[in-house]
Backbone atoms as SQL, in Angstrom:
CREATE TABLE atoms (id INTEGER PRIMARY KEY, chain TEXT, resi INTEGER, resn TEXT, atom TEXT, x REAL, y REAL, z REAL);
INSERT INTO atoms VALUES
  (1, 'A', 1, 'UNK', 'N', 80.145, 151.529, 62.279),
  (2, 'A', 1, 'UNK', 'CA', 80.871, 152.510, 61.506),
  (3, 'A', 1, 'UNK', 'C', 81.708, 153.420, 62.406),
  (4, 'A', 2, 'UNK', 'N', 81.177, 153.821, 64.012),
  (5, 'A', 2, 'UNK', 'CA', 82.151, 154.869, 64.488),
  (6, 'A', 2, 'UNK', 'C', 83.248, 153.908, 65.063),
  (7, 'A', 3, 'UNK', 'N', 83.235, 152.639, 65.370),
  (8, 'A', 3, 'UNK', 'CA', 84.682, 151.653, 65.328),
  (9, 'A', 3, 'UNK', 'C', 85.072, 151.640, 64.529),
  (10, 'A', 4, 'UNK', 'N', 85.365, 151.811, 62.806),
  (11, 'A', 4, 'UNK', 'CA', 85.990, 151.936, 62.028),
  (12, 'A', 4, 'UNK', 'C', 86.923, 153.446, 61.875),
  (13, 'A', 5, 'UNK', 'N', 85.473, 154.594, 62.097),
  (14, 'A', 5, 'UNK', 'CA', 86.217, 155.732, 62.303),
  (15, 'A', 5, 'UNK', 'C', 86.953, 155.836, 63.673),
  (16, 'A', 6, 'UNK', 'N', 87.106, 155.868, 64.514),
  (17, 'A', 6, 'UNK', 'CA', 88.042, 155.687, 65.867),
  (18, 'A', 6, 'UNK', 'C', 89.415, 155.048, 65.219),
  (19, 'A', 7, 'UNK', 'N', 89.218, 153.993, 64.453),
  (20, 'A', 7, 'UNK', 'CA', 90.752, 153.122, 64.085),
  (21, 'A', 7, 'UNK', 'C', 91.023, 154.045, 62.980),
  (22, 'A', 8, 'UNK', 'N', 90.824, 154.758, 62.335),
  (23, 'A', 8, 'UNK', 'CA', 91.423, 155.194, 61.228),
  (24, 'A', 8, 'UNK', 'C', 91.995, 156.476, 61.761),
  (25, 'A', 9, 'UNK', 'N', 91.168, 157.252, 62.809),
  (26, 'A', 9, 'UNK', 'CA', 92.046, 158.646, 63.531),
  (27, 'A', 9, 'UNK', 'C', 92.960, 158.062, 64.410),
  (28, 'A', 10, 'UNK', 'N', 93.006, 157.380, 65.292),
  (29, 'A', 10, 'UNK', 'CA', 94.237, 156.810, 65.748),
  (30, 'A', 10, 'UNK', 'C', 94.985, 156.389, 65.066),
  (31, 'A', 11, 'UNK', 'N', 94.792, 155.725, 63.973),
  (32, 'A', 11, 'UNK', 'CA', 96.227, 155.365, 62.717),
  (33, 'A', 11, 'UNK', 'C', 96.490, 156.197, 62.076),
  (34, 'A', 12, 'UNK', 'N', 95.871, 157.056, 61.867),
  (35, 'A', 12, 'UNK', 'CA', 96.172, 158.356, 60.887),
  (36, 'A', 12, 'UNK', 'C', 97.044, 159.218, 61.984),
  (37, 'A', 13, 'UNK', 'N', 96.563, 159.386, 63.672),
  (38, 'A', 13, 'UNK', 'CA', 97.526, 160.050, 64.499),
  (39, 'A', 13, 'UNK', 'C', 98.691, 159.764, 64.320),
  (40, 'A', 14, 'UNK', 'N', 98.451, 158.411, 64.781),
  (41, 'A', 14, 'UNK', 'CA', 99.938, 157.341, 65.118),
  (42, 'A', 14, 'UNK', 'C', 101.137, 157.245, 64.032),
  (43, 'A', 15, 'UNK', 'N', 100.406, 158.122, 62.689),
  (44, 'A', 15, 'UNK', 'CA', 101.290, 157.716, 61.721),
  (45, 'A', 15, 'UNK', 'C', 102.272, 159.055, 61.205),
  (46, 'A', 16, 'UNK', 'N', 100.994, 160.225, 62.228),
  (47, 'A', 16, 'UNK', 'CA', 101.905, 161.512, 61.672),
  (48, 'A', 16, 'UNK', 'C', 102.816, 161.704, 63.033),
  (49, 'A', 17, 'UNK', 'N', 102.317, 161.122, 63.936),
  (50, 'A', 17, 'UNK', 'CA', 103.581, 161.212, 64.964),
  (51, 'A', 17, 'UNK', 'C', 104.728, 160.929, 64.821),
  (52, 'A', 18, 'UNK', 'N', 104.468, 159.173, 64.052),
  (53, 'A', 18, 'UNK', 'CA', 105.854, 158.347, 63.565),
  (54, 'A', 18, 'UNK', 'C', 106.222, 159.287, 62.962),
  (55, 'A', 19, 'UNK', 'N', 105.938, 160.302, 61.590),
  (56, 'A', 19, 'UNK', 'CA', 106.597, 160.433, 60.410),
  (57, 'A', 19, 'UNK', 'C', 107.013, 161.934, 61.257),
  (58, 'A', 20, 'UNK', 'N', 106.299, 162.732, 62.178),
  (59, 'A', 20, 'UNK', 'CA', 106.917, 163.974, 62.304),
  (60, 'A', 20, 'UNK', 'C', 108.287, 163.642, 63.070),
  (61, 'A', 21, 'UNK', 'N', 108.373, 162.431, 64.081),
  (62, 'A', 21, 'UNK', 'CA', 108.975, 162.151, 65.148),
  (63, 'A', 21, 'UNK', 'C', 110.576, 161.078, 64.566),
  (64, 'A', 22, 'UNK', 'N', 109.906, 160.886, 63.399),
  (65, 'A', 22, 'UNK', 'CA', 111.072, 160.099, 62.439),
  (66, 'A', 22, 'UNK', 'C', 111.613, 161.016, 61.552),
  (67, 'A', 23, 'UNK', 'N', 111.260, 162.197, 61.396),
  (68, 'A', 23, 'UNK', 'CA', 111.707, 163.556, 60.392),
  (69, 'A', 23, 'UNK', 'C', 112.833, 164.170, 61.178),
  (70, 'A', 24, 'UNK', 'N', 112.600, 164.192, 62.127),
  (71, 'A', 24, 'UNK', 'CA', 113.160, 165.419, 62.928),
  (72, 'A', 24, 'UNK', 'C', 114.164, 164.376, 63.623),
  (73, 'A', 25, 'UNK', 'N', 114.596, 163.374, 64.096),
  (74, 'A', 25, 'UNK', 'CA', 115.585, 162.749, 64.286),
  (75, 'A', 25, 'UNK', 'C', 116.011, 162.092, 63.554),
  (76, 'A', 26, 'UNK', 'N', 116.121, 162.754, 61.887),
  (77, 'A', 26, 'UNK', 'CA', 116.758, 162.119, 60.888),
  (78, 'A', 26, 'UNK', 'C', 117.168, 163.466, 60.506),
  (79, 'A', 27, 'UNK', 'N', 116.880, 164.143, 60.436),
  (80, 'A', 27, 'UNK', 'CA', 117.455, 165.822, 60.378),
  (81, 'A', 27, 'UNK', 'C', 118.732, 166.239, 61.681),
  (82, 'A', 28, 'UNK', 'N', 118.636, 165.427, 62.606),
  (83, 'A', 28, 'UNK', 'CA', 119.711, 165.764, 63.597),
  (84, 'A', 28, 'UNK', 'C', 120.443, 165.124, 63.263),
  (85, 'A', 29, 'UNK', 'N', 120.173, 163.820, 62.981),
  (86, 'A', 29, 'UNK', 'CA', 121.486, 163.034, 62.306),
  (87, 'A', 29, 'UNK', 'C', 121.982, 163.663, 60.994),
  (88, 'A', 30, 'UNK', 'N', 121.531, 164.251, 60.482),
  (89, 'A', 30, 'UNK', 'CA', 121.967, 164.147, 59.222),
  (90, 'A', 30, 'UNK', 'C', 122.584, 165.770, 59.114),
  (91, 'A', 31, 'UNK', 'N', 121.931, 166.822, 60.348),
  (92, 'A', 31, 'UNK', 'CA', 123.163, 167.868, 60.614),
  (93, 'A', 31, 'UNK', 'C', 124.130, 167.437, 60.856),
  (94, 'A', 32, 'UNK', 'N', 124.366, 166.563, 61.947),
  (95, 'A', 32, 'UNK', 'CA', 125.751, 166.488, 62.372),
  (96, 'A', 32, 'UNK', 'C', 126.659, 165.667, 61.355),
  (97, 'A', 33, 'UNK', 'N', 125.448, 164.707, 60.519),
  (98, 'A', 33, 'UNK', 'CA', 126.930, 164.225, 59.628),
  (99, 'A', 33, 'UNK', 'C', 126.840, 165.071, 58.540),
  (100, 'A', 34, 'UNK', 'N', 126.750, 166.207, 58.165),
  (101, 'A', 34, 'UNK', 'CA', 126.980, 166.708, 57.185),
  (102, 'A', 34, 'UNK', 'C', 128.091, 168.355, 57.721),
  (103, 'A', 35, 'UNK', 'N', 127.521, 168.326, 58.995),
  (104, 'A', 35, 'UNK', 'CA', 128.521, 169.962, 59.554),
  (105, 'A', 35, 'UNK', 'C', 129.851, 169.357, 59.597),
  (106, 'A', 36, 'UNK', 'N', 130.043, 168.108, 60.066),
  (107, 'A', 36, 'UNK', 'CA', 131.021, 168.047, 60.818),
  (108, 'A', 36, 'UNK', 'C', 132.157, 167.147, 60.067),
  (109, 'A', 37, 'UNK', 'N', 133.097, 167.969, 59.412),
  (110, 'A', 37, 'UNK', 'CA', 133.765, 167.667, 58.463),
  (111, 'A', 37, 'UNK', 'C', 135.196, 167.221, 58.863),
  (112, 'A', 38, 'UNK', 'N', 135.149, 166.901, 60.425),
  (113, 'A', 38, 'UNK', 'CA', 136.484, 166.286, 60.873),
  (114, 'A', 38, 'UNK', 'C', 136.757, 164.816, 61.070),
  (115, 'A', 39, 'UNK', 'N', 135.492, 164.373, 60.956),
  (116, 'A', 39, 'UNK', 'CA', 135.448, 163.090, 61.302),
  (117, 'A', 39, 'UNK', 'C', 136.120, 161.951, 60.367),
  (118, 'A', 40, 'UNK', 'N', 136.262, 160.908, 60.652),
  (119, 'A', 40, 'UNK', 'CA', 137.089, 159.657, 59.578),
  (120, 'A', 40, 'UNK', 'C', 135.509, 159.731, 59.021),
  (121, 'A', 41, 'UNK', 'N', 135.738, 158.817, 57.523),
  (122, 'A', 41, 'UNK', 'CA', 135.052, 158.606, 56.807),
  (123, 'A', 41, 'UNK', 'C', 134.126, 157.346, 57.244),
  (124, 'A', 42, 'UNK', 'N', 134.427, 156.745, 58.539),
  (125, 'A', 42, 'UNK', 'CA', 134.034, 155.483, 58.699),
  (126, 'A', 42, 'UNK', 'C', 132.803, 155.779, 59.582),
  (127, 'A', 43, 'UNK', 'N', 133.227, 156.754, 60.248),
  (128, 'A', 43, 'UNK', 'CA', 132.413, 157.742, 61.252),
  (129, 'A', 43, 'UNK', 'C', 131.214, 158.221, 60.785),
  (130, 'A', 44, 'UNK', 'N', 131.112, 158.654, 59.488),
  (131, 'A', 44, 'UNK', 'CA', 130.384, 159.463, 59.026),
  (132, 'A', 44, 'UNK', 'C', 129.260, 158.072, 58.222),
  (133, 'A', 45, 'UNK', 'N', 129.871, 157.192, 58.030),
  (134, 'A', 45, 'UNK', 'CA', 129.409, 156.255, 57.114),
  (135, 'A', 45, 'UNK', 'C', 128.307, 155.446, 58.141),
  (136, 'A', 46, 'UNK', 'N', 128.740, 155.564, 59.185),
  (137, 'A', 46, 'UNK', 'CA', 128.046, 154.941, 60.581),
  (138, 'A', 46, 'UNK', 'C', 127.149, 155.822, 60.695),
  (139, 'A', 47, 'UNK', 'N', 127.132, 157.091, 60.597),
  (140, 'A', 47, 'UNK', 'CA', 125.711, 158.134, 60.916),
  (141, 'A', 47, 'UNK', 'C', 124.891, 158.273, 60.065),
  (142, 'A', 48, 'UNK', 'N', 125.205, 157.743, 58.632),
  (143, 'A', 48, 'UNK', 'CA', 124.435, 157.882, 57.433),
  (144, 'A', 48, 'UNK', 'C', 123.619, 156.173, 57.399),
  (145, 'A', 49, 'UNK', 'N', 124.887, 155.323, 57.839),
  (146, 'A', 49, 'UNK', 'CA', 123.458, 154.336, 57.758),
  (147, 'A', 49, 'UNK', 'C', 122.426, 154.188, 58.765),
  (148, 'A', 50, 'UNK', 'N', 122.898, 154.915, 60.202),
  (149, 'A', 50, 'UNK', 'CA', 122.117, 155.094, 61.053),
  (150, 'A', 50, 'UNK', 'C', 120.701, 155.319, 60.505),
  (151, 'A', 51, 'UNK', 'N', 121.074, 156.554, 59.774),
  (152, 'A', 51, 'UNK', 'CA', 119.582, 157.524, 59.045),
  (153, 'A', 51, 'UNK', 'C', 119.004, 156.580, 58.447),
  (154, 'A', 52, 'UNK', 'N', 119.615, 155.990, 57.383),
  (155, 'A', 52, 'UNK', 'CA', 119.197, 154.849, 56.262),
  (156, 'A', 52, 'UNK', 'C', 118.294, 153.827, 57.422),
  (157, 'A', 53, 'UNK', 'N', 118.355, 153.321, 58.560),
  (158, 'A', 53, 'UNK', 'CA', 117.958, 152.270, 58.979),
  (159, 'A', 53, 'UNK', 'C', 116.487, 152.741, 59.500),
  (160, 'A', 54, 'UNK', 'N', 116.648, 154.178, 60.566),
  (161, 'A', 54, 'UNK', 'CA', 115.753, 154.856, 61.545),
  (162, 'A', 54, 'UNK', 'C', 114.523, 155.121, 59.655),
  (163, 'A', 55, 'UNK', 'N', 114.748, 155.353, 59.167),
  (164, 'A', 55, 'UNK', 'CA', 114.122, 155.531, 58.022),
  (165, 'A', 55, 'UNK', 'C', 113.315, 154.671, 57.013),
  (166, 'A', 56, 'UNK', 'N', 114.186, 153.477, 57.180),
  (167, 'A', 56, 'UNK', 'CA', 113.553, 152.522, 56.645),
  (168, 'A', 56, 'UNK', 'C', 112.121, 152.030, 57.728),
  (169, 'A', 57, 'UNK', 'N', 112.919, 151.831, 59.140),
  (170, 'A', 57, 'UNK', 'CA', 112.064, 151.192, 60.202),
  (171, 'A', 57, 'UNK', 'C', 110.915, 152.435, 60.080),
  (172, 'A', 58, 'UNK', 'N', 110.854, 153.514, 60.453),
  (173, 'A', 58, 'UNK', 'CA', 109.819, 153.977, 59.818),
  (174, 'A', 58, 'UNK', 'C', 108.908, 153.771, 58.857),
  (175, 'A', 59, 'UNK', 'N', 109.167, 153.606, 57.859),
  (176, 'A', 59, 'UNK', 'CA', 108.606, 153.400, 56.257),
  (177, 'A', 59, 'UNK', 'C', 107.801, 152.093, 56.913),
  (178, 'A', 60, 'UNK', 'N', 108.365, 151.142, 57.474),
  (179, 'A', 60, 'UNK', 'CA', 107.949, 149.600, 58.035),
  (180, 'A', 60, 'UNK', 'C', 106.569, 150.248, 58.349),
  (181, 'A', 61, 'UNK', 'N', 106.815, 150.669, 59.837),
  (182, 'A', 61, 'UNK', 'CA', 105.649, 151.010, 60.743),
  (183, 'A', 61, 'UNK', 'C', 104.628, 151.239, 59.905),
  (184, 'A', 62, 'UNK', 'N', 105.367, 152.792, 59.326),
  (185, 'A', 62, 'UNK', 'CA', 103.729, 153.632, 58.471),
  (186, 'A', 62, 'UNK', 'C', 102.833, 152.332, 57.637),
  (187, 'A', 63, 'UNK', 'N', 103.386, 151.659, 57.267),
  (188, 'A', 63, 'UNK', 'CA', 103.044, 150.730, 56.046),
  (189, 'A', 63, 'UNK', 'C', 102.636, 149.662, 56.531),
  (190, 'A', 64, 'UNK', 'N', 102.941, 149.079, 57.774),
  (191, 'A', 64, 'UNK', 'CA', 102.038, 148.411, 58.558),
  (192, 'A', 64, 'UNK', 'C', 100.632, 148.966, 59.300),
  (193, 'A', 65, 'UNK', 'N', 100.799, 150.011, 59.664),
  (194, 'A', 65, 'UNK', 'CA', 100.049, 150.948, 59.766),
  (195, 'A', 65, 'UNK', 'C', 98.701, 150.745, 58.762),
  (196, 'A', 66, 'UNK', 'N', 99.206, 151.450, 58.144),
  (197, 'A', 66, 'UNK', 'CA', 97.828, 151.432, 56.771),
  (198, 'A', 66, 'UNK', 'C', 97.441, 150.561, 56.567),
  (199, 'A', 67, 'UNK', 'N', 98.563, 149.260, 56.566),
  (200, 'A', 67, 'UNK', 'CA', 98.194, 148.317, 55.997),
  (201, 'A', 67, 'UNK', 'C', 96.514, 147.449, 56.830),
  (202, 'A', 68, 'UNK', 'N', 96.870, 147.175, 57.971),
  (203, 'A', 68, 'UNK', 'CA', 96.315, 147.414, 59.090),
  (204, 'A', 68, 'UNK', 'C', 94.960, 147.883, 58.996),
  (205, 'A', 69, 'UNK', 'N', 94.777, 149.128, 58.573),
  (206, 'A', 69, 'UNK', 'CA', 93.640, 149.926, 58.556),
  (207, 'A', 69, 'UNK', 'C', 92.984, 149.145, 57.530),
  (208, 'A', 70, 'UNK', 'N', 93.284, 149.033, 56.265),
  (209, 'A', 70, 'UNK', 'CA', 93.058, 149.116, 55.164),
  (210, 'A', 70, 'UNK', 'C', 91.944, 147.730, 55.037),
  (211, 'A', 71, 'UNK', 'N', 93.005, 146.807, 55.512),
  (212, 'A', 71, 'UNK', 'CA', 92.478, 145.344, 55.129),
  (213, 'A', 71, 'UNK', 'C', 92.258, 144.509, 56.699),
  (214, 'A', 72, 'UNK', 'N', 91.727, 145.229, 57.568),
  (215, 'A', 72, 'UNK', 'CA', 91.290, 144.597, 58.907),
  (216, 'A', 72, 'UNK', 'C', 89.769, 144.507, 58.505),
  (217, 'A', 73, 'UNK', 'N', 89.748, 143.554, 58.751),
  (218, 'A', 73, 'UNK', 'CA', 88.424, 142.619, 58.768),
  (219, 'A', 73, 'UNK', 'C', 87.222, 142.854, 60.197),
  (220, 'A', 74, 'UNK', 'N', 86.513, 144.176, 59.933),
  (221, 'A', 74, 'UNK', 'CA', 85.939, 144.338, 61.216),
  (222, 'A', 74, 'UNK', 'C', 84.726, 144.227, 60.726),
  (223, 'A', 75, 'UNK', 'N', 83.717, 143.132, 62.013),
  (224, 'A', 75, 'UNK', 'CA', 82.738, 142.627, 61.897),
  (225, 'A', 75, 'UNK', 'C', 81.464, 143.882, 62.418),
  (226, 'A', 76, 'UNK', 'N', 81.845, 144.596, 63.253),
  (227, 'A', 76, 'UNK', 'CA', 80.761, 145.569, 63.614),
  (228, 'A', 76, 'UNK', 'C', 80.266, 146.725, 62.510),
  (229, 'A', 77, 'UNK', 'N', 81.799, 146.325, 61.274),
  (230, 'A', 77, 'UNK', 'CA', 81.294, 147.273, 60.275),
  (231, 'A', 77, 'UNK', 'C', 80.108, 146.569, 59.316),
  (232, 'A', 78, 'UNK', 'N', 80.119, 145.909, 59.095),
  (233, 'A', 78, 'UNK', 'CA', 79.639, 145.461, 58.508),
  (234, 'A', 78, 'UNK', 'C', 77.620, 145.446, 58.745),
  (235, 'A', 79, 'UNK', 'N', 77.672, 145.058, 60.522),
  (236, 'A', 79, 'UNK', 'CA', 76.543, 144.945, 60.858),
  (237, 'A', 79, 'UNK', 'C', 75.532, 146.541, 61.268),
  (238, 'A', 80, 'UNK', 'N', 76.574, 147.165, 61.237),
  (239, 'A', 80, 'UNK', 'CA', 76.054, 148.562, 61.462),
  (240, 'A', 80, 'UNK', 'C', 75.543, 149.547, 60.281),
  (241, 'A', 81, 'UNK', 'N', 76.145, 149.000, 59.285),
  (242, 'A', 81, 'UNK', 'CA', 75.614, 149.506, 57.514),
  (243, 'A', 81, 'UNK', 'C', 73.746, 149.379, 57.372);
């Protein structure tokens, strides 16, 4: 059981790191394409899908992540019950 708990605080770390560390460099992108109102439209369209992508690949991780946790097949849990 404490190998199960060990994997679930490290994925639970690992996941608020991703999401604080994927927040905050989607907020810089998304100042600059929103302050900066000189740019061509093509410019801006490039920084927004930037966000769209860094965001998605996130969403990936977290969700592999859990997924991971959720449905890993660990044998010491079992024998330690």
């Amino acid at each position: 059981m404490n190998a199960f708990r060990l994997l679930m605080a490290l994925t639970t770390t690992a996941f608020v790191i991703l999401m604080v560390s994927g927040y905050a460099f989607c907020s810089i992108r998304k100042e600059t394409f929103w302050s900066d109102h000189r740019k061509s439209r093509g410019r801006r369209s490039q920084s927004f899908s930037e966000v769209i992508i860094i965001s998605l690949l996130y969403a990936f991780i977290s969700g592999t992540l859990i997924g991971l946790v959720q449905y890993c097949p660990l044998k010491s849990r079992s024998n330690s019950d």
